Amino acid sequence: TNAINTDSQVPYDRDALQRKNDSRKKFGLPPITPDEFIKIEEEVRAMDAVNKKKATYLAEQLSQGRKKEEKDSFLNSIFGGVLKNGCESNFDCERPEVCCDVGFKKICCSSGLGIVDGIPLEKWEKARLRVPMENDDYGGNY
């Protein structure tokens, strides 16, 4: 019912323009003219058309990606998923697991080859650190 009013030769929705101007008034903005409203509506329709094209393109890319995954599933059936779920560094794994190098692949594990153990806490040496402090008794010398 509030579609474009063609019966009175008005090429826009009067109610929509009124709602737009009421909203602008709430924010202290001046009302827009019917010509400005028509221009804005055309821009919105153009952006909507572009977004629909982008959505169609992305949906097409997604379906092509699924087709590629189906081709890759042949390799997965041969290698049993060995090519998936690898890691590059410890940051790729959830704690407490780390990235382990098992020779042909890096995977997240709790222990494995390629993990360099740090110095155990028992072997750490305590060192004295000299911290200069002012002493009022000696005139501020260190």
mmCIF file of N, CA and C in Angstrom:
data_model
loop_
_atom_site.group_PDB
_atom_site.id
_atom_site.type_symbol
_atom_site.label_atom_id
_atom_site.label_comp_id
_atom_site.label_asym_id
_atom_site.label_seq_id
_atom_site.Cartn_x
_atom_site.Cartn_y
_atom_site.Cartn_z
ATOM 1 N N THR A 1 0.823 -1.208 0.000
ATOM 2 C CA THR A 1 0.000 0.000 0.000
ATOM 3 C C THR A 1 0.855 1.256 0.000
ATOM 4 N N ASN A 2 2.063 1.190 0.581
ATOM 5 C CA ASN A 2 2.946 2.346 0.609
ATOM 6 C C ASN A 2 3.967 2.299 -0.514
ATOM 7 N N ALA A 3 3.662 1.597 -1.569
ATOM 8 C CA ALA A 3 4.578 1.517 -2.699
ATOM 9 C C ALA A 3 4.588 2.861 -3.415
ATOM 10 N N ILE A 4 5.274 2.908 -4.512
ATOM 11 C CA ILE A 4 5.381 4.165 -5.255
ATOM 12 C C ILE A 4 3.993 4.635 -5.658
ATOM 13 N N ASN A 5 3.681 5.860 -5.306
ATOM 14 C CA ASN A 5 2.361 6.420 -5.595
ATOM 15 C C ASN A 5 2.330 6.921 -7.027
ATOM 16 N N THR A 6 1.710 6.150 -7.907
ATOM 17 C CA THR A 6 1.633 6.551 -9.311
ATOM 18 C C THR A 6 0.322 7.255 -9.616
ATOM 19 N N ASP A 7 -0.651 7.134 -8.700
ATOM 20 C CA ASP A 7 -1.955 7.738 -8.983
ATOM 21 C C ASP A 7 -1.906 9.259 -8.939
ATOM 22 N N SER A 8 -0.992 9.845 -8.170
ATOM 23 C CA SER A 8 -0.932 11.299 -8.069
ATOM 24 C C SER A 8 0.328 11.861 -8.722
ATOM 25 N N GLN A 9 0.935 11.110 -9.631
ATOM 26 C CA GLN A 9 2.093 11.561 -10.401
ATOM 27 C C GLN A 9 3.318 11.826 -9.526
ATOM 28 N N VAL A 10 3.456 11.149 -8.393
ATOM 29 C CA VAL A 10 4.611 11.311 -7.515
ATOM 30 C C VAL A 10 5.497 10.078 -7.702
ATOM 31 N N PRO A 11 6.776 10.251 -8.158
ATOM 32 C CA PRO A 11 7.630 9.098 -8.468
ATOM 33 C C PRO A 11 8.374 8.521 -7.261
ATOM 34 N N TYR A 12 7.872 8.747 -6.047
ATOM 35 C CA TYR A 12 8.531 8.235 -4.859
ATOM 36 C C TYR A 12 7.480 7.927 -3.792
ATOM 37 N N ASP A 13 7.899 7.261 -2.756
ATOM 38 C CA ASP A 13 7.026 6.892 -1.656
ATOM 39 C C ASP A 13 6.995 8.041 -0.652
ATOM 40 N N ARG A 14 5.877 8.719 -0.579
ATOM 41 C CA ARG A 14 5.760 9.878 0.307
ATOM 42 C C ARG A 14 5.940 9.478 1.770
ATOM 43 N N ASP A 15 5.369 8.350 2.152
ATOM 44 C CA ASP A 15 5.484 7.900 3.548
ATOM 45 C C ASP A 15 6.943 7.622 3.910
ATOM 46 N N ALA A 16 7.701 7.014 2.983
ATOM 47 C CA ALA A 16 9.110 6.727 3.240
ATOM 48 C C ALA A 16 9.904 8.015 3.390
ATOM 49 N N LEU A 17 9.601 9.004 2.555
ATOM 50 C CA LEU A 17 10.271 10.304 2.656
ATOM 51 C C LEU A 17 9.946 10.951 3.993
ATOM 52 N N GLN A 18 8.691 10.864 4.419
ATOM 53 C CA GLN A 18 8.300 11.457 5.689
ATOM 54 C C GLN A 18 9.013 10.761 6.853
ATOM 55 N N ARG A 19 9.090 9.432 6.812
ATOM 56 C CA ARG A 19 9.797 8.691 7.870
ATOM 57 C C ARG A 19 11.275 9.057 7.890
ATOM 58 N N LYS A 20 11.862 9.213 6.700
ATOM 59 C CA LYS A 20 13.274 9.585 6.591
ATOM 60 C C LYS A 20 13.507 10.957 7.215
ATOM 61 N N ASN A 21 12.643 11.921 6.896
ATOM 62 C CA ASN A 21 12.810 13.272 7.430
ATOM 63 C C ASN A 21 12.536 13.312 8.936
ATOM 64 N N ASP A 22 11.596 12.495 9.415
ATOM 65 C CA ASP A 22 11.351 12.419 10.862
ATOM 66 C C ASP A 22 12.587 11.886 11.569
ATOM 67 N N SER A 23 13.218 10.889 10.979
ATOM 68 C CA SER A 23 14.436 10.320 11.560
ATOM 69 C C SER A 23 15.565 11.344 11.558
ATOM 70 N N ARG A 24 15.702 12.073 10.474
ATOM 71 C CA ARG A 24 16.749 13.098 10.391
ATOM 72 C C ARG A 24 16.505 14.199 11.422
ATOM 73 N N LYS A 25 15.236 14.537 11.652
ATOM 74 C CA LYS A 25 14.883 15.575 12.616
ATOM 75 C C LYS A 25 15.314 15.175 14.021
ATOM 76 N N LYS A 26 15.195 13.872 14.356
ATOM 77 C CA LYS A 26 15.596 13.385 15.678
ATOM 78 C C LYS A 26 17.078 13.620 15.931
ATOM 79 N N PHE A 27 17.891 13.573 14.861
ATOM 80 C CA PHE A 27 19.327 13.755 14.996
ATOM 81 C C PHE A 27 19.775 15.179 14.688
ATOM 82 N N GLY A 28 18.822 16.077 14.551
ATOM 83 C CA GLY A 28 19.144 17.486 14.339
ATOM 84 C C GLY A 28 19.603 17.802 12.929
ATOM 85 N N LEU A 29 19.246 16.945 11.967
ATOM 86 C CA LEU A 29 19.632 17.175 10.580
ATOM 87 C C LEU A 29 18.482 17.824 9.818
ATOM 88 N N PRO A 30 18.799 18.628 8.812
ATOM 89 C CA PRO A 30 17.717 19.252 8.042
ATOM 90 C C PRO A 30 17.008 18.206 7.172
ATOM 91 N N PRO A 31 15.745 18.422 6.870
ATOM 92 C CA PRO A 31 15.019 17.474 6.020
ATOM 93 C C PRO A 31 15.581 17.475 4.596
ATOM 94 N N ILE A 32 15.385 16.358 3.912
ATOM 95 C CA ILE A 32 15.850 16.273 2.527
ATOM 96 C C ILE A 32 14.675 16.528 1.594
ATOM 97 N N THR A 33 15.007 16.969 0.406
ATOM 98 C CA THR A 33 13.978 17.257 -0.592
ATOM 99 C C THR A 33 13.595 15.960 -1.298
ATOM 100 N N PRO A 34 12.451 15.954 -1.976
ATOM 101 C CA PRO A 34 12.063 14.766 -2.734
ATOM 102 C C PRO A 34 13.106 14.351 -3.779
ATOM 103 N N ASP A 35 13.754 15.327 -4.412
ATOM 104 C CA ASP A 35 14.793 14.995 -5.404
ATOM 105 C C ASP A 35 15.971 14.289 -4.745
ATOM 106 N N GLU A 36 16.389 14.789 -3.561
ATOM 107 C CA GLU A 36 17.480 14.129 -2.836
ATOM 108 C C GLU A 36 17.071 12.728 -2.407
ATOM 109 N N PHE A 37 15.811 12.582 -1.986
ATOM 110 C CA PHE A 37 15.318 11.274 -1.569
ATOM 111 C C PHE A 37 15.350 10.288 -2.738
ATOM 112 N N ILE A 38 14.911 10.734 -3.906
ATOM 113 C CA ILE A 38 14.916 9.871 -5.095
ATOM 114 C C ILE A 38 16.344 9.471 -5.439
ATOM 115 N N LYS A 39 17.281 10.408 -5.370
ATOM 116 C CA LYS A 39 18.683 10.113 -5.670
ATOM 117 C C LYS A 39 19.242 9.080 -4.684
ATOM 118 N N ILE A 40 18.932 9.255 -3.399
ATOM 119 C CA ILE A 40 19.408 8.308 -2.380
ATOM 120 C C ILE A 40 18.826 6.920 -2.635
ATOM 121 N N GLU A 41 17.546 6.856 -2.959
ATOM 122 C CA GLU A 41 16.899 5.570 -3.210
ATOM 123 C C GLU A 41 17.529 4.870 -4.422
ATOM 124 N N GLU A 42 17.870 5.634 -5.457
ATOM 125 C CA GLU A 42 18.525 5.045 -6.632
ATOM 126 C C GLU A 42 19.898 4.482 -6.257
ATOM 127 N N GLU A 43 20.649 5.223 -5.423
ATOM 128 C CA GLU A 43 21.958 4.743 -4.984
ATOM 129 C C GLU A 43 21.827 3.465 -4.154
ATOM 130 N N VAL A 44 20.804 3.428 -3.304
ATOM 131 C CA VAL A 44 20.583 2.235 -2.478
ATOM 132 C C VAL A 44 20.249 1.041 -3.371
ATOM 133 N N ARG A 45 19.401 1.252 -4.363
ATOM 134 C CA ARG A 45 19.054 0.153 -5.288
ATOM 135 C C ARG A 45 20.281 -0.321 -6.049
ATOM 136 N N ALA A 46 21.145 0.615 -6.475
ATOM 137 C CA ALA A 46 22.366 0.242 -7.194
ATOM 138 C C ALA A 46 23.298 -0.572 -6.290
ATOM 139 N N MET A 47 23.454 -0.139 -5.032
ATOM 140 C CA MET A 47 24.305 -0.887 -4.097
ATOM 141 C C MET A 47 23.721 -2.274 -3.819
ATOM 142 N N ASP A 48 22.405 -2.344 -3.742
ATOM 143 C CA ASP A 48 21.750 -3.635 -3.516
ATOM 144 C C ASP A 48 22.012 -4.583 -4.681
ATOM 145 N N ALA A 49 21.958 -4.058 -5.902
ATOM 146 C CA ALA A 49 22.227 -4.889 -7.080
ATOM 147 C C ALA A 49 23.672 -5.386 -7.065
ATOM 148 N N VAL A 50 24.614 -4.516 -6.694
ATOM 149 C CA VAL A 50 26.024 -4.912 -6.618
ATOM 150 C C VAL A 50 26.203 -5.995 -5.559
ATOM 151 N N ASN A 51 25.571 -5.823 -4.391
ATOM 152 C CA ASN A 51 25.686 -6.821 -3.326
ATOM 153 C C ASN A 51 25.101 -8.160 -3.738
ATOM 154 N N LYS A 52 24.002 -8.143 -4.501
ATOM 155 C CA LYS A 52 23.420 -9.396 -4.983
ATOM 156 C C LYS A 52 24.375 -10.090 -5.955
ATOM 157 N N LYS A 53 25.029 -9.305 -6.810
ATOM 158 C CA LYS A 53 26.005 -9.894 -7.736
ATOM 159 C C LYS A 53 27.175 -10.497 -6.976
ATOM 160 N N LYS A 54 27.648 -9.794 -5.942
ATOM 161 C CA LYS A 54 28.753 -10.318 -5.123
ATOM 162 C C LYS A 54 28.346 -11.607 -4.430
ATOM 163 N N ALA A 55 27.123 -11.644 -3.906
ATOM 164 C CA ALA A 55 26.647 -12.844 -3.225
ATOM 165 C C ALA A 55 26.555 -14.015 -4.189
ATOM 166 N N THR A 56 26.090 -13.749 -5.401
ATOM 167 C CA THR A 56 26.017 -14.801 -6.418
ATOM 168 C C THR A 56 27.409 -15.301 -6.770
ATOM 169 N N TYR A 57 28.356 -14.374 -6.922
ATOM 170 C CA TYR A 57 29.735 -14.746 -7.245
ATOM 171 C C TYR A 57 30.346 -15.586 -6.128
ATOM 172 N N LEU A 58 30.145 -15.165 -4.874
ATOM 173 C CA LEU A 58 30.704 -15.909 -3.746
ATOM 174 C C LEU A 58 30.078 -17.297 -3.628
ATOM 175 N N ALA A 59 28.784 -17.395 -3.888
ATOM 176 C CA ALA A 59 28.126 -18.701 -3.838
ATOM 177 C C ALA A 59 28.686 -19.613 -4.928
ATOM 178 N N GLU A 60 28.957 -19.045 -6.083
ATOM 179 C CA GLU A 60 29.545 -19.818 -7.185
ATOM 180 C C GLU A 60 30.959 -20.282 -6.820
ATOM 181 N N GLN A 61 31.744 -19.397 -6.216
ATOM 182 C CA GLN A 61 33.098 -19.765 -5.803
ATOM 183 C C GLN A 61 33.062 -20.860 -4.746
ATOM 184 N N LEU A 62 32.114 -20.782 -3.840
ATOM 185 C CA LEU A 62 31.981 -21.790 -2.794
ATOM 186 C C LEU A 62 31.634 -23.151 -3.390
ATOM 187 N N SER A 63 30.734 -23.154 -4.364
ATOM 188 C CA SER A 63 30.371 -24.436 -4.984
ATOM 189 C C SER A 63 31.544 -25.015 -5.772
ATOM 190 N N GLN A 64 32.354 -24.150 -6.403
ATOM 191 C CA GLN A 64 33.539 -24.636 -7.115
ATOM 192 C C GLN A 64 34.571 -25.175 -6.127
ATOM 193 N N GLY A 65 34.670 -24.546 -4.956
ATOM 194 C CA GLY A 65 35.590 -25.016 -3.927
ATOM 195 C C GLY A 65 35.180 -26.390 -3.422
ATOM 196 N N ARG A 66 33.887 -26.623 -3.325
ATOM 197 C CA ARG A 66 33.406 -27.939 -2.887
ATOM 198 C C ARG A 66 33.727 -29.001 -3.923
ATOM 199 N N LYS A 67 33.634 -28.626 -5.187
ATOM 200 C CA LYS A 67 33.980 -29.584 -6.244
ATOM 201 C C LYS A 67 35.461 -29.941 -6.163
ATOM 202 N N LYS A 68 36.299 -28.943 -5.849
ATOM 203 C CA LYS A 68 37.731 -29.194 -5.712
ATOM 204 C C LYS A 68 37.995 -30.114 -4.526
ATOM 205 N N GLU A 69 37.252 -29.917 -3.425
ATOM 206 C CA GLU A 69 37.420 -30.777 -2.257
ATOM 207 C C GLU A 69 37.068 -32.218 -2.585
ATOM 208 N N GLU A 70 36.067 -32.395 -3.443
ATOM 209 C CA GLU A 70 35.695 -33.750 -3.843
ATOM 210 C C GLU A 70 36.838 -34.408 -4.601
ATOM 211 N N LYS A 71 37.554 -33.622 -5.431
ATOM 212 C CA LYS A 71 38.709 -34.167 -6.149
ATOM 213 C C LYS A 71 39.821 -34.514 -5.166
ATOM 214 N N ASP A 72 40.000 -33.660 -4.157
ATOM 215 C CA ASP A 72 41.033 -33.904 -3.164
ATOM 216 C C ASP A 72 40.703 -35.094 -2.272
ATOM 217 N N SER A 73 39.436 -35.457 -2.206
ATOM 218 C CA SER A 73 39.055 -36.569 -1.339
ATOM 219 C C SER A 73 39.669 -37.884 -1.825
ATOM 220 N N PHE A 74 39.999 -37.980 -3.121
ATOM 221 C CA PHE A 74 40.678 -39.168 -3.627
ATOM 222 C C PHE A 74 42.039 -39.326 -2.949
ATOM 223 N N LEU A 75 42.794 -38.213 -2.863
ATOM 224 C CA LEU A 75 44.079 -38.254 -2.181
ATOM 225 C C LEU A 75 43.901 -38.573 -0.701
ATOM 226 N N ASN A 76 42.848 -38.013 -0.113
ATOM 227 C CA ASN A 76 42.596 -38.285 1.309
ATOM 228 C C ASN A 76 42.301 -39.762 1.541
ATOM 229 N N SER A 77 41.604 -40.396 0.600
ATOM 230 C CA SER A 77 41.306 -41.815 0.790
ATOM 231 C C SER A 77 42.568 -42.656 0.668
ATOM 232 N N ILE A 78 43.517 -42.223 -0.150
ATOM 233 C CA ILE A 78 44.768 -42.967 -0.299
ATOM 234 C C ILE A 78 45.657 -42.779 0.919
ATOM 235 N N PHE A 79 45.838 -41.517 1.320
ATOM 236 C CA PHE A 79 46.770 -41.214 2.413
ATOM 237 C C PHE A 79 46.100 -41.193 3.781
ATOM 238 N N GLY A 80 44.822 -41.386 3.835
ATOM 239 C CA GLY A 80 44.125 -41.454 5.116
ATOM 240 C C GLY A 80 44.152 -40.158 5.910
ATOM 241 N N GLY A 81 44.080 -39.025 5.254
ATOM 242 C CA GLY A 81 44.049 -37.751 5.957
ATOM 243 C C GLY A 81 45.400 -37.298 6.472
ATOM 244 N N VAL A 82 46.483 -37.911 6.007
ATOM 245 C CA VAL A 82 47.817 -37.521 6.468
ATOM 246 C C VAL A 82 48.142 -36.100 6.023
ATOM 247 N N LEU A 83 47.554 -35.657 4.924
ATOM 248 C CA LEU A 83 47.873 -34.342 4.390
ATOM 249 C C LEU A 83 47.118 -33.220 5.096
ATOM 250 N N LYS A 84 46.201 -33.554 5.993
ATOM 251 C CA LYS A 84 45.389 -32.530 6.662
ATOM 252 C C LYS A 84 45.861 -32.286 8.087
ATOM 253 N N ASN A 85 45.353 -31.211 8.657
ATOM 254 C CA ASN A 85 45.515 -30.889 10.078
ATOM 255 C C ASN A 85 46.969 -30.819 10.527
ATOM 256 N N GLY A 86 47.797 -30.163 9.764
ATOM 257 C CA GLY A 86 49.191 -29.975 10.157
ATOM 258 C C GLY A 86 49.356 -28.673 10.903
ATOM 259 N N CYS A 87 50.596 -28.425 11.314
ATOM 260 C CA CYS A 87 50.891 -27.177 12.005
ATOM 261 C C CYS A 87 52.239 -26.669 11.505
ATOM 262 N N GLU A 88 52.438 -25.394 11.632
ATOM 263 C CA GLU A 88 53.702 -24.773 11.258
ATOM 264 C C GLU A 88 54.519 -24.406 12.488
ATOM 265 N N SER A 89 53.838 -23.987 13.541
ATOM 266 C CA SER A 89 54.522 -23.596 14.767
ATOM 267 C C SER A 89 53.651 -23.960 15.963
ATOM 268 N N ASN A 90 54.172 -23.755 17.151
ATOM 269 C CA ASN A 90 53.428 -24.072 18.362
ATOM 270 C C ASN A 90 52.156 -23.231 18.496
ATOM 271 N N PHE A 91 52.129 -22.076 17.850
ATOM 272 C CA PHE A 91 50.967 -21.202 17.929
ATOM 273 C C PHE A 91 49.764 -21.780 17.192
ATOM 274 N N ASP A 92 49.984 -22.743 16.286
ATOM 275 C CA ASP A 92 48.894 -23.375 15.556
ATOM 276 C C ASP A 92 48.181 -24.437 16.387
ATOM 277 N N CYS A 93 48.749 -24.830 17.512
ATOM 278 C CA CYS A 93 48.206 -25.909 18.332
ATOM 279 C C CYS A 93 47.555 -25.338 19.589
ATOM 280 N N GLU A 94 46.567 -26.083 20.095
ATOM 281 C CA GLU A 94 45.936 -25.690 21.341
ATOM 282 C C GLU A 94 46.770 -26.192 22.507
ATOM 283 N N ARG A 95 46.871 -25.380 23.534
ATOM 284 C CA ARG A 95 47.642 -25.774 24.715
ATOM 285 C C ARG A 95 47.004 -26.966 25.367
ATOM 286 N N PRO A 96 47.708 -27.863 25.934
ATOM 287 C CA PRO A 96 49.139 -27.910 26.191
ATOM 288 C C PRO A 96 49.920 -28.558 25.053
ATOM 289 N N GLU A 97 49.253 -28.838 23.940
ATOM 290 C CA GLU A 97 49.951 -29.482 22.838
ATOM 291 C C GLU A 97 50.907 -28.513 22.156
ATOM 292 N N VAL A 98 51.915 -29.085 21.486
ATOM 293 C CA VAL A 98 52.889 -28.308 20.727
ATOM 294 C C VAL A 98 52.994 -28.912 19.333
ATOM 295 N N CYS A 99 53.658 -28.218 18.437
ATOM 296 C CA CYS A 99 53.824 -28.695 17.072
ATOM 297 C C CYS A 99 54.993 -29.684 17.034
ATOM 298 N N CYS A 100 54.699 -30.924 16.674
ATOM 299 C CA CYS A 100 55.718 -31.977 16.658
ATOM 300 C C CYS A 100 56.068 -32.327 15.213
ATOM 301 N N ASP A 101 57.355 -32.483 14.949
ATOM 302 C CA ASP A 101 57.828 -32.903 13.631
ATOM 303 C C ASP A 101 58.016 -34.410 13.673
ATOM 304 N N VAL A 102 57.158 -35.142 12.957
ATOM 305 C CA VAL A 102 57.237 -36.603 12.962
ATOM 306 C C VAL A 102 57.914 -37.128 11.699
ATOM 307 N N GLY A 103 58.711 -36.314 11.078
ATOM 308 C CA GLY A 103 59.484 -36.752 9.923
ATOM 309 C C GLY A 103 58.867 -36.331 8.606
ATOM 310 N N PHE A 104 57.684 -36.811 8.310
ATOM 311 C CA PHE A 104 57.046 -36.501 7.037
ATOM 312 C C PHE A 104 55.987 -35.412 7.170
ATOM 313 N N LYS A 105 55.656 -35.034 8.408
ATOM 314 C CA LYS A 105 54.614 -34.057 8.643
ATOM 315 C C LYS A 105 54.763 -33.467 10.034
ATOM 316 N N LYS A 106 54.274 -32.256 10.192
ATOM 317 C CA LYS A 106 54.222 -31.629 11.516
ATOM 318 C C LYS A 106 52.781 -31.689 11.987
ATOM 319 N N ILE A 107 52.581 -32.217 13.206
ATOM 320 C CA ILE A 107 51.252 -32.323 13.781
ATOM 321 C C ILE A 107 51.266 -31.824 15.213
ATOM 322 N N CYS A 108 50.108 -31.513 15.736
ATOM 323 C CA CYS A 108 49.992 -31.103 17.134
ATOM 324 C C CYS A 108 49.982 -32.353 18.012
ATOM 325 N N CYS A 109 50.847 -32.372 19.017
ATOM 326 C CA CYS A 109 50.918 -33.514 19.914
ATOM 327 C C CYS A 109 51.455 -33.053 21.263
ATOM 328 N N SER A 110 51.447 -33.987 22.230
ATOM 329 C CA SER A 110 51.955 -33.625 23.548
ATOM 330 C C SER A 110 53.443 -33.936 23.684
ATOM 331 N N SER A 111 53.986 -34.775 22.795
ATOM 332 C CA SER A 111 55.426 -35.031 22.748
ATOM 333 C C SER A 111 55.749 -35.619 21.380
ATOM 334 N N GLY A 112 57.008 -35.511 20.950
ATOM 335 C CA GLY A 112 57.369 -36.050 19.652
ATOM 336 C C GLY A 112 58.737 -35.604 19.218
ATOM 337 N N LEU A 113 59.094 -35.956 17.987
ATOM 338 C CA LEU A 113 60.398 -35.588 17.441
ATOM 339 C C LEU A 113 60.442 -34.100 17.132
ATOM 340 N N GLY A 114 61.623 -33.566 17.195
ATOM 341 C CA GLY A 114 61.797 -32.177 16.797
ATOM 342 C C GLY A 114 61.494 -31.162 17.877
ATOM 343 N N ILE A 115 61.168 -31.604 19.075
ATOM 344 C CA ILE A 115 60.916 -30.673 20.163
ATOM 345 C C ILE A 115 62.213 -30.476 20.922
ATOM 346 N N VAL A 116 62.625 -29.246 21.026
ATOM 347 C CA VAL A 116 63.860 -28.944 21.732
ATOM 348 C C VAL A 116 63.524 -28.684 23.186
ATOM 349 N N ASP A 117 64.094 -29.487 24.071
ATOM 350 C CA ASP A 117 63.859 -29.278 25.496
ATOM 351 C C ASP A 117 64.725 -28.123 25.969
ATOM 352 N N GLY A 118 64.153 -27.292 26.792
ATOM 353 C CA GLY A 118 64.913 -26.200 27.370
ATOM 354 C C GLY A 118 65.772 -26.710 28.509
ATOM 355 N N ILE A 119 66.476 -25.811 29.135
ATOM 356 C CA ILE A 119 67.318 -26.170 30.276
ATOM 357 C C ILE A 119 66.394 -26.473 31.454
ATOM 358 N N PRO A 120 66.545 -27.628 32.100
ATOM 359 C CA PRO A 120 65.697 -27.923 33.255
ATOM 360 C C PRO A 120 65.918 -26.898 34.359
ATOM 361 N N LEU A 121 64.908 -26.671 35.131
ATOM 362 C CA LEU A 121 64.972 -25.681 36.197
ATOM 363 C C LEU A 121 66.064 -25.974 37.202
ATOM 364 N N GLU A 122 66.335 -27.260 37.437
ATOM 365 C CA GLU A 122 67.352 -27.624 38.421
ATOM 366 C C GLU A 122 68.747 -27.177 37.992
ATOM 367 N N LYS A 123 68.981 -27.031 36.692
ATOM 368 C CA LYS A 123 70.314 -26.678 36.195
ATOM 369 C C LYS A 123 70.509 -25.174 36.030
ATOM 370 N N TRP A 124 69.490 -24.397 36.305
ATOM 371 C CA TRP A 124 69.639 -22.955 36.200
ATOM 372 C C TRP A 124 70.576 -22.466 37.283
ATOM 373 N N GLU A 125 71.410 -21.545 36.931
ATOM 374 C CA GLU A 125 72.330 -20.979 37.912
ATOM 375 C C GLU A 125 71.804 -19.630 38.361
ATOM 376 N N LYS A 126 71.872 -19.407 39.647
ATOM 377 C CA LYS A 126 71.457 -18.123 40.172
ATOM 378 C C LYS A 126 72.625 -17.157 40.029
ATOM 379 N N ALA A 127 72.344 -15.971 39.601
ATOM 380 C CA ALA A 127 73.376 -14.962 39.434
ATOM 381 C C ALA A 127 73.019 -13.740 40.275
ATOM 382 N N ARG A 128 74.040 -13.097 40.782
ATOM 383 C CA ARG A 128 73.808 -11.879 41.534
ATOM 384 C C ARG A 128 73.711 -10.719 40.571
ATOM 385 N N LEU A 129 72.749 -9.891 40.819
ATOM 386 C CA LEU A 129 72.539 -8.719 39.995
ATOM 387 C C LEU A 129 72.767 -7.501 40.862
ATOM 388 N N ARG A 130 73.715 -6.694 40.457
ATOM 389 C CA ARG A 130 74.046 -5.504 41.241
ATOM 390 C C ARG A 130 73.067 -4.409 40.873
ATOM 391 N N VAL A 131 72.370 -3.910 41.879
ATOM 392 C CA VAL A 131 71.405 -2.840 41.683
ATOM 393 C C VAL A 131 71.885 -1.631 42.459
ATOM 394 N N PRO A 132 72.251 -0.559 41.786
ATOM 395 C CA PRO A 132 72.733 0.629 42.488
ATOM 396 C C PRO A 132 71.572 1.324 43.210
ATOM 397 N N MET A 133 71.812 1.668 44.470
ATOM 398 C CA MET A 133 70.806 2.362 45.262
ATOM 399 C C MET A 133 71.473 3.491 46.024
ATOM 400 N N GLU A 134 70.765 4.558 46.192
ATOM 401 C CA GLU A 134 71.290 5.671 46.960
ATOM 402 C C GLU A 134 71.264 5.327 48.440
ATOM 403 N N ASN A 135 72.297 5.757 49.146
ATOM 404 C CA ASN A 135 72.352 5.552 50.584
ATOM 405 C C ASN A 135 72.622 6.906 51.226
ATOM 406 N N ASP A 136 71.707 7.355 52.034
ATOM 407 C CA ASP A 136 71.828 8.682 52.624
ATOM 408 C C ASP A 136 73.043 8.810 53.543
ATOM 409 N N ASP A 137 73.511 7.690 54.094
ATOM 410 C CA ASP A 137 74.625 7.734 55.014
ATOM 411 C C ASP A 137 75.943 8.101 54.309
ATOM 412 N N TYR A 138 76.060 7.808 53.055
ATOM 413 C CA TYR A 138 77.308 8.039 52.336
ATOM 414 C C TYR A 138 77.202 9.156 51.305
ATOM 415 N N GLY A 139 76.255 10.017 51.453
ATOM 416 C CA GLY A 139 76.178 11.191 50.590
ATOM 417 C C GLY A 139 75.677 10.898 49.173
ATOM 418 N N GLY A 140 74.941 9.834 48.973
ATOM 419 C CA GLY A 140 74.375 9.551 47.678
ATOM 420 C C GLY A 140 75.287 8.801 46.744
ATOM 421 N N ASN A 141 76.438 8.315 47.222
ATOM 422 C CA ASN A 141 77.324 7.521 46.345
ATOM 423 C C ASN A 141 76.797 6.111 46.220
ATOM 424 N N TYR A 142 77.163 5.476 45.151
ATOM 425 C CA TYR A 142 76.700 4.109 44.898
ATOM 426 C C TYR A 142 77.668 3.110 45.449
#
